[in-house]
Amino acid sequence: MDKDFITIALPKGKLFNLSTELLKKVGYTAEGLTEKSRKLVITNDDARLKFIITKTADVPTFVEYGAADIGIIGKDVIAESGKDVYELLDLGFGKCHLMMAVPKDKKRAKLEDYSHTRVATKFPNTAEKFFNSRGMQMEYIKLNGSIELGPIINLSDSIVDIVETGTTLRENNLEEIVSIMDATARLIVNRVSYKLKFDRINKLVEDLKINL
Ligand code: PRP
């Protein structure tokens, strides 16, 4: 952990631009900080900032181990990761929800009727917690993207995945059966960094709150 600098982990994908735009408003930016950058660490020496651009699912890992002091990431990813990080602020953007969906023409009468079927998901831990709480045993098939393919090509009976606008579900003739959790982007902080760099991180949080 670099004592003078604040290192911020940002996820590639939907949250990237929203995150950099918000951080820019409070003076947290760096030259060349774009999603397309091939440079993985982008530094602003004057502002004592380092940005790292990572895969979405890896942001909590970088923050838990202190390789990054701070990260911006969806609540869904934090919950799935099970990583031990402080969640300091709900940033409000990146609204979506995690849900279970099935092909429209294969709907069953009630949720429990899907017990012992296969579910394709990028979120097996969260899905398992949810189905266990309903007393349902499922077979989980972990995919890393294009989850909707699962039931379409008979890899699985259902999916547990993120819905934002609903377009992907509609275009693939899938229908939501049950909502599992709501999510938005969060500011997360490494526990040790929060103590060692408290003043600076606290100031960032206060500045961000004004700009939400
Ligand atoms: C996410 C999610 C859905 C889609 C939902 O995928 O997995 O596929 O967005 O958004 P919508 O409701 O607005 O259609 P993402 O684009 O992050 O890529 P992925 O296929 O790699 O999961």
CSV table of C-alpha atoms and ligand atoms in Angstrom, one decimal:
chain,number,residue,atom,x,y,z
A,1,MET,CA,0.0,0.0,0.0
A,2,ASP,CA,1.4,3.4,-1.0
A,3,LYS,CA,1.1,5.8,1.9
A,4,ASP,CA,1.0,9.0,0.0
A,5,PHE,CA,-1.2,7.9,-2.9
A,6,ILE,CA,-4.8,6.9,-3.0
A,7,THR,CA,-5.3,3.9,-5.4
A,8,ILE,CA,-8.8,3.5,-6.9
A,9,ALA,CA,-10.0,0.4,-8.6
A,10,LEU,CA,-12.5,1.0,-11.4
A,11,PRO,CA,-14.5,-1.8,-13.2
A,12,LYS,CA,-14.5,-2.1,-17.0
A,13,GLY,CA,-18.0,-2.0,-18.4
A,14,LYS,CA,-21.3,-0.2,-17.7
A,15,LEU,CA,-20.1,1.5,-14.5
A,16,PHE,CA,-16.8,2.8,-15.8
A,17,ASN,CA,-17.9,6.1,-17.4
A,18,LEU,CA,-20.4,6.9,-14.7
A,19,SER,CA,-17.7,6.3,-12.1
A,20,THR,CA,-15.0,8.5,-13.8
A,21,GLU,CA,-17.6,11.3,-14.5
A,22,LEU,CA,-18.5,11.4,-10.8
A,23,LEU,CA,-14.9,11.2,-9.6
A,24,LYS,CA,-13.9,14.0,-12.0
A,25,LYS,CA,-16.5,16.3,-10.3
A,26,VAL,CA,-14.5,16.1,-7.1
A,27,GLY,CA,-11.1,16.5,-8.7
A,28,TYR,CA,-10.3,12.8,-8.8
A,29,THR,CA,-9.1,12.2,-12.4
A,30,ALA,CA,-6.0,11.5,-14.4
A,31,GLU,CA,-4.9,12.1,-18.0
A,32,GLY,CA,-5.6,9.1,-20.2
A,33,LEU,CA,-8.2,7.6,-17.8
A,34,THR,CA,-10.5,6.0,-20.4
A,35,GLU,CA,-12.0,2.5,-20.6
A,36,LYS,CA,-10.1,2.0,-23.8
A,37,SER,CA,-6.7,2.6,-22.2
A,38,ARG,CA,-4.4,-0.3,-22.5
A,39,LYS,CA,-2.5,1.1,-19.6
A,40,LEU,CA,-3.6,-0.7,-16.4
A,41,VAL,CA,-2.3,1.8,-13.9
A,42,ILE,CA,-3.0,5.5,-14.6
A,43,THR,CA,-1.3,8.0,-12.3
A,44,ASN,CA,-1.9,11.6,-11.5
A,45,ASP,CA,1.2,12.6,-9.5
A,46,ASP,CA,0.0,16.1,-8.7
A,47,ALA,CA,-3.2,14.9,-7.1
A,48,ARG,CA,-1.4,11.8,-5.7
A,49,LEU,CA,-3.9,9.4,-7.3
A,50,LYS,CA,-3.6,6.1,-9.0
A,51,PHE,CA,-6.3,4.4,-10.9
A,52,ILE,CA,-6.4,0.7,-11.8
A,53,ILE,CA,-8.9,-0.6,-14.4
A,54,THR,CA,-10.0,-4.2,-13.6
A,55,LYS,CA,-12.6,-6.8,-14.5
A,56,THR,CA,-15.8,-6.1,-12.7
A,57,ALA,CA,-15.7,-9.2,-10.5
A,58,ASP,CA,-12.1,-8.4,-9.4
A,59,VAL,CA,-12.7,-5.0,-7.8
A,60,PRO,CA,-13.6,-6.3,-4.3
A,61,THR,CA,-10.5,-8.5,-4.4
A,62,PHE,CA,-8.1,-5.6,-5.1
A,63,VAL,CA,-9.8,-3.6,-2.3
A,64,GLU,CA,-9.9,-6.5,0.2
A,65,TYR,CA,-6.1,-7.1,-0.1
A,66,GLY,CA,-5.3,-3.4,-0.1
A,67,ALA,CA,-3.9,-3.3,-3.6
A,68,ALA,CA,-6.4,-0.6,-4.1
A,69,ASP,CA,-7.6,1.6,-1.2
A,70,ILE,CA,-10.9,2.3,-2.8
A,71,GLY,CA,-13.2,0.8,-5.4
A,72,ILE,CA,-16.4,1.5,-7.2
A,73,ILE,CA,-18.5,-1.6,-7.8
A,74,GLY,CA,-22.1,-2.9,-7.9
A,75,LYS,CA,-23.8,-4.2,-4.7
A,76,ASP,CA,-24.5,-7.4,-6.6
A,77,VAL,CA,-20.8,-8.0,-7.2
A,78,ILE,CA,-19.9,-7.2,-3.6
A,79,ALA,CA,-22.5,-9.7,-2.3
A,80,GLU,CA,-21.4,-12.4,-4.6
A,81,SER,CA,-17.7,-11.9,-3.8
A,82,GLY,CA,-18.1,-12.3,0.0
A,83,LYS,CA,-15.1,-10.0,0.4
A,84,ASP,CA,-14.4,-8.2,3.6
A,85,VAL,CA,-14.5,-4.5,2.6
A,86,TYR,CA,-16.2,-1.4,4.0
A,87,GLU,CA,-19.1,-0.1,2.0
A,88,LEU,CA,-19.0,3.6,2.5
A,89,LEU,CA,-21.5,5.1,0.1
A,90,ASP,CA,-24.4,4.2,-2.1
A,91,LEU,CA,-23.6,6.1,-5.3
A,92,GLY,CA,-27.1,5.6,-6.7
A,93,PHE,CA,-26.2,4.9,-10.3
A,94,GLY,CA,-26.0,1.5,-12.0
A,95,LYS,CA,-29.5,0.6,-10.8
A,96,CYS,CA,-30.4,-3.0,-11.6
A,97,HIS,CA,-31.7,-6.1,-9.9
A,98,LEU,CA,-30.7,-9.8,-9.7
A,99,MET,CA,-33.5,-12.1,-10.6
A,100,MET,CA,-34.4,-15.6,-11.8
A,101,ALA,CA,-35.9,-16.0,-15.3
A,102,VAL,CA,-37.1,-18.9,-17.4
A,103,PRO,CA,-38.3,-19.3,-21.0
A,104,LYS,CA,-41.8,-17.9,-21.4
A,105,ASP,CA,-43.1,-21.2,-22.8
A,106,LYS,CA,-41.7,-23.2,-19.9
A,107,LYS,CA,-43.2,-21.4,-16.9
A,108,ARG,CA,-44.2,-23.6,-14.0
A,109,ALA,CA,-47.0,-22.8,-11.5
A,110,LYS,CA,-44.8,-21.7,-8.6
A,111,LEU,CA,-41.1,-21.1,-7.7
A,112,GLU,CA,-40.7,-24.4,-5.7
A,113,ASP,CA,-41.6,-26.3,-8.9
A,114,TYR,CA,-38.1,-25.5,-10.1
A,115,SER,CA,-36.5,-27.4,-7.3
A,116,HIS,CA,-33.7,-29.8,-8.5
A,117,THR,CA,-33.4,-28.1,-11.9
A,118,ARG,CA,-30.4,-26.4,-13.4
A,119,VAL,CA,-29.8,-22.7,-13.1
A,120,ALA,CA,-27.1,-20.9,-15.2
A,121,THR,CA,-25.6,-17.9,-13.4
A,122,LYS,CA,-22.6,-15.6,-12.9
A,123,PHE,CA,-23.8,-15.3,-9.2
A,124,PRO,CA,-23.8,-18.9,-7.8
A,125,ASN,CA,-23.2,-17.8,-4.2
A,126,THR,CA,-26.0,-15.3,-4.1
A,127,ALA,CA,-28.3,-17.6,-6.0
A,128,GLU,CA,-27.6,-20.5,-3.6
A,129,LYS,CA,-28.2,-18.4,-0.5
A,130,PHE,CA,-31.5,-17.3,-2.0
A,131,PHE,CA,-32.7,-20.8,-3.1
A,132,ASN,CA,-31.5,-22.3,0.2
A,133,SER,CA,-33.6,-19.8,2.1
A,134,ARG,CA,-36.6,-21.1,0.1
A,135,GLY,CA,-35.7,-24.7,1.0
A,136,MET,CA,-34.8,-25.4,-2.7
A,137,GLN,CA,-31.9,-27.5,-3.9
A,138,MET,CA,-30.6,-26.5,-7.3
A,139,GLU,CA,-27.9,-27.4,-9.7
A,140,TYR,CA,-25.7,-24.4,-10.4
A,141,ILE,CA,-23.9,-23.9,-13.6
A,142,LYS,CA,-21.4,-21.0,-13.5
A,143,LEU,CA,-21.1,-18.9,-16.6
A,144,ASN,CA,-19.1,-15.8,-17.1
A,145,GLY,CA,-21.3,-13.9,-19.6
A,146,SER,CA,-24.2,-14.2,-22.0
A,147,ILE,CA,-26.0,-16.1,-19.2
A,148,GLU,CA,-29.3,-16.0,-21.2
A,149,LEU,CA,-27.9,-18.6,-23.6
A,150,GLY,CA,-28.3,-21.2,-20.9
A,151,PRO,CA,-32.0,-22.1,-21.2
A,152,ILE,CA,-32.1,-21.2,-24.9
A,153,ILE,CA,-29.7,-24.0,-25.8
A,154,ASN,CA,-30.9,-26.3,-23.1
A,155,LEU,CA,-27.8,-26.0,-20.9
A,156,SER,CA,-30.0,-25.0,-18.0
A,157,ASP,CA,-33.7,-24.6,-17.1
A,158,SER,CA,-33.4,-21.1,-15.8
A,159,ILE,CA,-31.0,-18.2,-15.2
A,160,VAL,CA,-30.1,-16.0,-12.3
A,161,ASP,CA,-28.8,-12.8,-13.7
A,162,ILE,CA,-28.9,-9.0,-13.7
A,163,VAL,CA,-31.7,-7.0,-15.3
A,164,GLU,CA,-31.2,-3.4,-16.1
A,165,THR,CA,-33.6,-2.3,-18.9
A,166,GLY,CA,-35.2,-5.7,-19.5
A,167,THR,CA,-34.2,-5.7,-23.1
A,168,THR,CA,-32.0,-8.8,-22.9
A,169,LEU,CA,-34.8,-10.8,-21.3
A,170,ARG,CA,-37.4,-9.6,-23.9
A,171,GLU,CA,-35.1,-10.3,-26.9
A,172,ASN,CA,-34.5,-13.8,-25.7
A,173,ASN,CA,-38.1,-14.7,-24.7
A,174,LEU,CA,-37.3,-15.0,-21.1
A,175,GLU,CA,-39.6,-14.0,-18.2
A,176,GLU,CA,-38.7,-13.0,-14.7
A,177,ILE,CA,-40.1,-15.4,-12.0
A,178,VAL,CA,-38.7,-13.8,-8.9
A,179,SER,CA,-36.5,-10.8,-7.9
A,180,ILE,CA,-33.6,-11.7,-5.6
A,181,MET,CA,-31.8,-8.4,-4.8
A,182,ASP,CA,-31.7,-4.8,-5.9
A,183,ALA,CA,-28.3,-3.3,-6.6
A,184,THR,CA,-26.6,0.1,-7.2
A,185,ALA,CA,-23.0,1.1,-7.4
A,186,ARG,CA,-21.1,1.5,-4.1
A,187,LEU,CA,-17.9,3.1,-2.9
A,188,ILE,CA,-15.9,0.4,-1.1
A,189,VAL,CA,-12.8,0.9,1.0
A,190,ASN,CA,-10.1,-1.3,2.3
A,191,ARG,CA,-10.4,-1.6,6.1
A,192,VAL,CA,-6.7,-0.7,6.9
A,193,SER,CA,-6.6,2.1,4.3
A,194,TYR,CA,-9.7,3.7,5.9
A,195,LYS,CA,-7.8,4.0,9.2
A,196,LEU,CA,-4.5,5.1,7.7
A,197,LYS,CA,-5.8,7.5,5.2
A,198,PHE,CA,-9.0,8.5,7.1
A,199,ASP,CA,-8.9,12.2,6.5
A,200,ARG,CA,-8.4,12.0,2.8
A,201,ILE,CA,-11.0,9.2,2.3
A,202,ASN,CA,-13.5,10.9,4.5
A,203,LYS,CA,-13.1,14.2,2.6
A,204,LEU,CA,-13.6,12.3,-0.7
A,205,VAL,CA,-16.8,10.7,0.7
A,206,GLU,CA,-18.1,14.1,1.8
A,207,ASP,CA,-17.3,15.7,-1.5
A,208,LEU,CA,-19.0,12.8,-3.4
A,209,LYS,CA,-22.1,13.1,-1.3
A,210,ILE,CA,-22.5,16.8,-2.4
A,211,ASN,CA,-22.3,15.6,-6.0
A,212,LEU,CA,-24.7,12.7,-6.0
B,1,PRP,C1,-25.8,-7.8,-18.2
B,1,PRP,C2,-26.7,-9.0,-17.8
B,1,PRP,C3,-27.7,-9.1,-18.9
B,1,PRP,C4,-27.8,-7.6,-19.3
B,1,PRP,C5,-29.1,-7.0,-18.8
B,1,PRP,O1,-24.8,-8.3,-19.1
B,1,PRP,O2,-25.9,-10.1,-17.6
B,1,PRP,O3,-27.2,-9.9,-19.9
B,1,PRP,O4,-26.7,-6.9,-18.8
B,1,PRP,O5,-29.3,-5.7,-19.2
B,1,PRP,P1,-30.6,-5.3,-19.8
B,1,PRP,O6,-31.7,-5.7,-18.9
B,1,PRP,O7,-30.5,-3.8,-19.9
B,1,PRP,O8,-30.8,-5.9,-21.2
B,1,PRP,P2,-23.6,-7.5,-19.5
B,1,PRP,O9,-23.9,-6.6,-20.6
B,1,PRP,O10,-22.9,-6.9,-18.3
B,1,PRP,O11,-22.6,-8.6,-20.1
B,1,PRP,P3,-22.5,-10.2,-19.9
B,1,PRP,O12,-23.2,-10.8,-20.9
B,1,PRP,O13,-21.0,-10.3,-19.9
B,1,PRP,O14,-23.0,-10.5,-18.5
